[in-house]
Coordinates of C-alpha atoms in Angstrom, one line a residue:
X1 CA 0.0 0.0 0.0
X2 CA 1.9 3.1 -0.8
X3 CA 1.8 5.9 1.6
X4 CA -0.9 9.0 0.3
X5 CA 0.4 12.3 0.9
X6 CA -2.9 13.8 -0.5
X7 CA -5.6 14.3 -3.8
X8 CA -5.1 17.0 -6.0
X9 CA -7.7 18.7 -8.2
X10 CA -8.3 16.1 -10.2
X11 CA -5.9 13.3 -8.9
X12 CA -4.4 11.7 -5.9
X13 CA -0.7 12.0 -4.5
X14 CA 1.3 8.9 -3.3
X15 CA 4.9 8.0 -2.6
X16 CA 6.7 5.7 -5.2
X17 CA 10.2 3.6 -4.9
X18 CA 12.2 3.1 -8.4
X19 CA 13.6 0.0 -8.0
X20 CA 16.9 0.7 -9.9
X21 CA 17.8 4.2 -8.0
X22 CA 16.2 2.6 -5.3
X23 CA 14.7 6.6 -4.3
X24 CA 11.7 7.9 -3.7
X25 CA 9.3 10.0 -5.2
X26 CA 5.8 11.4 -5.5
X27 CA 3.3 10.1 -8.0
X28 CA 0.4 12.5 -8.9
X29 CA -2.4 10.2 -10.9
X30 CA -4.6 11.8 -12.7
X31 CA -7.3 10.3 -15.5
X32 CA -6.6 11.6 -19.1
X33 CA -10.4 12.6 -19.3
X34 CA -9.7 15.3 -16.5
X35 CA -6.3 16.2 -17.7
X36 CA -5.5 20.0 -18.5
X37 CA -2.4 19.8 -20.7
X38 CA -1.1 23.2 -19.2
X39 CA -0.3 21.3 -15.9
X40 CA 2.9 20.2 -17.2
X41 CA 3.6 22.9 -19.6
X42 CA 3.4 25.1 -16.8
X43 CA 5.5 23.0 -14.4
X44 CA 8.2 22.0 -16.9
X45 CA 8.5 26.2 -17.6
X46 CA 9.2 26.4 -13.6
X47 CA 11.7 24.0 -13.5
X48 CA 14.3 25.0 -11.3
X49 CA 11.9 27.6 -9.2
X50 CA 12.3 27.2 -5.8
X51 CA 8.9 28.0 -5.0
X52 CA 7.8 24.5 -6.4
X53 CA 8.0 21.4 -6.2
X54 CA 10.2 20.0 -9.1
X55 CA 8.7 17.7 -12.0
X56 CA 10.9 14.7 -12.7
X57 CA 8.8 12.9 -15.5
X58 CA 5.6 12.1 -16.9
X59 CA 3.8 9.3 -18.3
X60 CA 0.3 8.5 -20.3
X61 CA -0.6 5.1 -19.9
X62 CA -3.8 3.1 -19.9
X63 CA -6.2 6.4 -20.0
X64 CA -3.9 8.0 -16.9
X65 CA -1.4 10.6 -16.7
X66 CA 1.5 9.9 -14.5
X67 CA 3.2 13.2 -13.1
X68 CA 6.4 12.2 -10.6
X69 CA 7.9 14.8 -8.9
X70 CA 9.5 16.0 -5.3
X71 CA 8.5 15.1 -2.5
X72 CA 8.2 17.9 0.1
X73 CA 9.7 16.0 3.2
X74 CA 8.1 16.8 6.5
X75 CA 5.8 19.9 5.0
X76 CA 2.1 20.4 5.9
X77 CA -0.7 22.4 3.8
X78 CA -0.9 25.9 5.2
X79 CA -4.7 24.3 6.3
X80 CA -3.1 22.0 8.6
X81 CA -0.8 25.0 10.1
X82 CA -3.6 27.1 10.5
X83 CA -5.7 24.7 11.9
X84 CA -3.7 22.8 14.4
X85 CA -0.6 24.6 14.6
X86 CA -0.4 28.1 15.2
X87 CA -2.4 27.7 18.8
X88 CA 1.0 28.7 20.7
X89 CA 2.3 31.2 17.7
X90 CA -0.9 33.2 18.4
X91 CA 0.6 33.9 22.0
X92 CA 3.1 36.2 20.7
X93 CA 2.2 39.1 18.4
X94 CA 5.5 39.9 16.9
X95 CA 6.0 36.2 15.6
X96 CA 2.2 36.1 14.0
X97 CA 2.7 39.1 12.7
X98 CA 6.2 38.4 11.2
X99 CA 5.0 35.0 10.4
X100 CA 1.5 36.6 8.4
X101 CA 3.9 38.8 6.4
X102 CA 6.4 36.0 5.4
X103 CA 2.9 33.9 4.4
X104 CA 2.0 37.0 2.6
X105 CA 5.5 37.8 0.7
X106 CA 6.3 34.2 0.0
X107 CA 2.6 33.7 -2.0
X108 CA 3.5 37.3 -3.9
X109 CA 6.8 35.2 -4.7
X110 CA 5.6 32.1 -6.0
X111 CA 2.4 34.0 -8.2
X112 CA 4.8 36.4 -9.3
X113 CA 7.4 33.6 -10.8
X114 CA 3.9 31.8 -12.3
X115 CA 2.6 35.0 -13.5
X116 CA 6.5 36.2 -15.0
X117 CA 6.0 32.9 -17.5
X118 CA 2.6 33.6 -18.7
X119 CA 0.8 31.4 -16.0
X120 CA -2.2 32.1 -13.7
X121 CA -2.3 29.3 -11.0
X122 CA -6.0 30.2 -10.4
X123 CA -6.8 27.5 -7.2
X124 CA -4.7 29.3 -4.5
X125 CA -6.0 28.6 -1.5
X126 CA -4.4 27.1 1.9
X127 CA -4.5 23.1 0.9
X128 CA -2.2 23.7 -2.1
X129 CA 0.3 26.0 -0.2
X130 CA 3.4 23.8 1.9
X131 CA 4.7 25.1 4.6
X132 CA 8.7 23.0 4.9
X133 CA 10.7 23.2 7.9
X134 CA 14.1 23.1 7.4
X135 CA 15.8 20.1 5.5
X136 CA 19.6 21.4 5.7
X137 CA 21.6 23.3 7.7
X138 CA 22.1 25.8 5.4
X139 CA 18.8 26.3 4.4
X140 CA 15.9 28.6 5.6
X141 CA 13.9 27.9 8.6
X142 CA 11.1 28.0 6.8
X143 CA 10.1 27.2 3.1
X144 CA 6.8 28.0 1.2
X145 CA 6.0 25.8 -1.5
X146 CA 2.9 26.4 -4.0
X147 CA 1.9 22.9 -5.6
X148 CA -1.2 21.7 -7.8
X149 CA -1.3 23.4 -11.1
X150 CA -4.5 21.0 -12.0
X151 CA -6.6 24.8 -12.9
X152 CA -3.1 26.1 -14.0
X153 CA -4.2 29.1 -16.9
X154 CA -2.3 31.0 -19.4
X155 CA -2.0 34.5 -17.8
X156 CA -3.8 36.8 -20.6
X157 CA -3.3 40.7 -20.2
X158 CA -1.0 40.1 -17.3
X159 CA -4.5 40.3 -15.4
X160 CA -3.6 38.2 -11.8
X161 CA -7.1 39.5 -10.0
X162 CA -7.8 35.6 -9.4
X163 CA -4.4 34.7 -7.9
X164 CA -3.7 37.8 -5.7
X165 CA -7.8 37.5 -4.1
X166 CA -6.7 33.5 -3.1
X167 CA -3.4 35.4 -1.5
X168 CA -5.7 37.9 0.0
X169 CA -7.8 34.9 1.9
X170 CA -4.7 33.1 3.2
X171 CA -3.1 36.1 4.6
X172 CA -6.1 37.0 6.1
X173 CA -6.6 33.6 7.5
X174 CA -3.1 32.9 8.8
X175 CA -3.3 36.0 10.6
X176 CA -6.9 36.7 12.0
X177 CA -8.2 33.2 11.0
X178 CA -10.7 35.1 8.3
X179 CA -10.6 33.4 5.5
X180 CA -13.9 34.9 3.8
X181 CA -16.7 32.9 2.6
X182 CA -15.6 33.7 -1.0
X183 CA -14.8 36.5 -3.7
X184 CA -17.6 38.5 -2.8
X185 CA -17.4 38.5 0.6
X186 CA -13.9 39.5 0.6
X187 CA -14.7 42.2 -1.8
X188 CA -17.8 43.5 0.1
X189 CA -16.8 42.8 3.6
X190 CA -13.3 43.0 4.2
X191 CA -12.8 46.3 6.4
X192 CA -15.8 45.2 8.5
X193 CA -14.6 42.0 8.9
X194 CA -10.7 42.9 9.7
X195 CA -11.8 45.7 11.8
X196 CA -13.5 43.3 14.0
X197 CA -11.3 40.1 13.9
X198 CA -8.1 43.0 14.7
X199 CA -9.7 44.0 17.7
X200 CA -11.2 40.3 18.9
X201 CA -7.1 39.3 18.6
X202 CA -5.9 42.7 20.3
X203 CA -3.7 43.4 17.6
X204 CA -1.7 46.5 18.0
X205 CA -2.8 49.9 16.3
X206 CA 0.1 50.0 14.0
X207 CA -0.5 46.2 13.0
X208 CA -3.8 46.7 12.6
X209 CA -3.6 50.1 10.5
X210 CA -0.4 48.0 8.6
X211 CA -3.0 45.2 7.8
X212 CA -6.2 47.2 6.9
X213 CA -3.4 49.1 4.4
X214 CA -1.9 45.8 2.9
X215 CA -5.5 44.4 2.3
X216 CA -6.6 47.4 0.3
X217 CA -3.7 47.9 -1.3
X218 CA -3.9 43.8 -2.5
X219 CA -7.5 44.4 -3.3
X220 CA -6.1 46.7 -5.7
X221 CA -3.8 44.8 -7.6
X222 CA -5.0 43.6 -11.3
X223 CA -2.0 43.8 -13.5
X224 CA 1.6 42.2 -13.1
X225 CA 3.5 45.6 -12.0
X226 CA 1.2 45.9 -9.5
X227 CA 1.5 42.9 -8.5
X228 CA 5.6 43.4 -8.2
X229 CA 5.4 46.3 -6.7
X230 CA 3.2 44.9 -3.5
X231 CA 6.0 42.2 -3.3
X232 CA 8.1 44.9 -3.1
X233 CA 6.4 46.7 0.0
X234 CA 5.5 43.8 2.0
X235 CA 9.6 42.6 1.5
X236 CA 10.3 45.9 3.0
X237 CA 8.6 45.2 6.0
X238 CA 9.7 41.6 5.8
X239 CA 13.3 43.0 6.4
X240 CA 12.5 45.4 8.7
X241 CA 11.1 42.7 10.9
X242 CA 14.2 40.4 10.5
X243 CA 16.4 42.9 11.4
X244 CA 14.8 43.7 15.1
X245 CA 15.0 39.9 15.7
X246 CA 17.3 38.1 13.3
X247 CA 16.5 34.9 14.7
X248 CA 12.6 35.4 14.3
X249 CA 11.7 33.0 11.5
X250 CA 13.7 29.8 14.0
X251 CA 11.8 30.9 16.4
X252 CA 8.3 30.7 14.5
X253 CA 9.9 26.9 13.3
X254 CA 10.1 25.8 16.5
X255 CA 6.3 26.9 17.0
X256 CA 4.9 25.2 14.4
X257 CA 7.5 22.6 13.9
X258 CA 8.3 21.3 17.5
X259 CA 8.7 18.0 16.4
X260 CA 12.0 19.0 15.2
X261 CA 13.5 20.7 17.4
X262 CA 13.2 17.6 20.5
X263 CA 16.4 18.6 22.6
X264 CA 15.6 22.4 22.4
X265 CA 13.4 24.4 25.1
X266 CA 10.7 25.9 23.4
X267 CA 9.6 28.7 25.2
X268 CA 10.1 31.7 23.1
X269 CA 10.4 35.4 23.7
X270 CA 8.9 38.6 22.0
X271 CA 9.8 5.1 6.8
X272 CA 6.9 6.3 4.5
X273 CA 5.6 2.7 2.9
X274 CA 6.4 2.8 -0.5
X275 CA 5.7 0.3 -3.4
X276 CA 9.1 -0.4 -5.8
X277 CA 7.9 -0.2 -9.3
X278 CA 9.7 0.7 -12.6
X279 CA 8.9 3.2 -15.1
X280 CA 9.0 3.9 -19.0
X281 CA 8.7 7.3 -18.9
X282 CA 9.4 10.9 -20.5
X283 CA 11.8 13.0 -18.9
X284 CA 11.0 16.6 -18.3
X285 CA 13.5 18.7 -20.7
X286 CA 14.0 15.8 -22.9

């Protein structure tokens, strides 16, 4: 029985062993009658973006498409964060709020890469966000990972309306667990709804005013530049963060990734089962 990791759009997600490398990798099934070919143009154009999982190969065989790709060891949908891991992060309002903002920046990064190749991910919502704790020594704390192009879009006009109101919701929900019933609500009720939720979590005036500003100011993005230059403000105040506490975003790890950090005090201050199988397959770039 292989191990699931999870169902996609149109698809479901399990770990695989090649026999001859003797590694593992993800298998993404998906029936050819639900198929949208721009899945893989779209993730063989990424190759190499760090925002993403990488695509290894892909196979049609009996009516199915095969995608194999990375597996993203020891991550958990933003949905699984927000829901059952960010009880003890909500103690401490500099680390939500830094953590909200990295959310926020890390989603502008990934849509803006997708968007910079002609690509509009259009299903962005917390399930097909990863949040990664660190794999390396030398890598981030923290990684963000945007997976399941199964909607995947050419962008036309550089019009990203649909990705950046997704990114709206999840920033909204990692921070003030408002995620909005949908588009409309979001668009009708936001300020009402944030002006509440800001003062049910006791957020700070200047956090609040900060958030009330982002939101409109995301609401307003339609078009690619605008899109770049909101990555541009929220990194600003990304680094302005980071360097008041450089050792912020280990601190947030150890939070929502305790599990990985057994030997370390965590009070802060202000063998998957796989199935070996062989594969005739096409190589991405080939």
């Amino acid at each position: 029985m292989d191990e699931i990791l999870g169902k996609g759009l149109n698809g479901q997600i399990a770990v695989v062993r090649d026999r001859v490398s003797k590694t593992d990798h993800a298998l993404k099934t998906v029936m050819l009658a639900l198929f949208n070919p721009n899945e893989i143009r779209a993730w063989v154009s990424l190759e190499g973006c760090s925002q993403f999982p990488n695509l290894y190969m892909f196979n049609k065989i009996d009516g199915k498409i095969e995608l194999h790709h990375e597996i993203l060891k020891k991550a958990v949908t933003l949905a699984d964060v927000i829901n059952d891991r960010m009880g003890k992060l909500r103690e401490y309002p500099s680390l939500l709020h830094h953590f909200s903002l990295y959310v926020l920046h890390g989603l502008l990064e990934a849509s803006s890469t997708m968007h910079s190749k002609k690509w509009l991910h259009d299903d962005i919502h917390e399930e097909n966000v990863m949040l990664q704790p660190q794999q390396d020594p030398s890598d981030s704390p923290l990684r963000l990972r945007m997976i399941d192009f199964g909607r995947v879009k050419n962008l036309k006009e550089d019009r990203v309306v649909n990705d950046i109101q997704g990114i709206i919701r999840i920033f909204t929900s990692v921070y003030l667990t408002e995620k909005f019933n949908d588009v409309y609500d979001l668009q009708k009720n936001w300020e009402t709804k944030l002006d509440k939720h800001s003062d049910d979590f006791n957020l700070s005036y200047d956090h609040k005013q900060e958030l009330l500003a982002l939101v409109k100011l995301a609401l307003d993005v339609t078009l690619t530049k605008e899109e770049e230059d909101l990555k541009r403000i929220v990194s600003k105040k990304l680094k302005d963060s980071r360097e008041e506490a450089p050792e912020i975003l280990e601190d947030i790890a150890k939070l929502i990734f305790p599990e990985n950090f057994p030997d370390e005090n965590m009070d802060v201050t202000d063998g998957p089962c796989v199935q070996e199988i062989n594969y005739d397959i096409f190589a991405v770039g080939k």
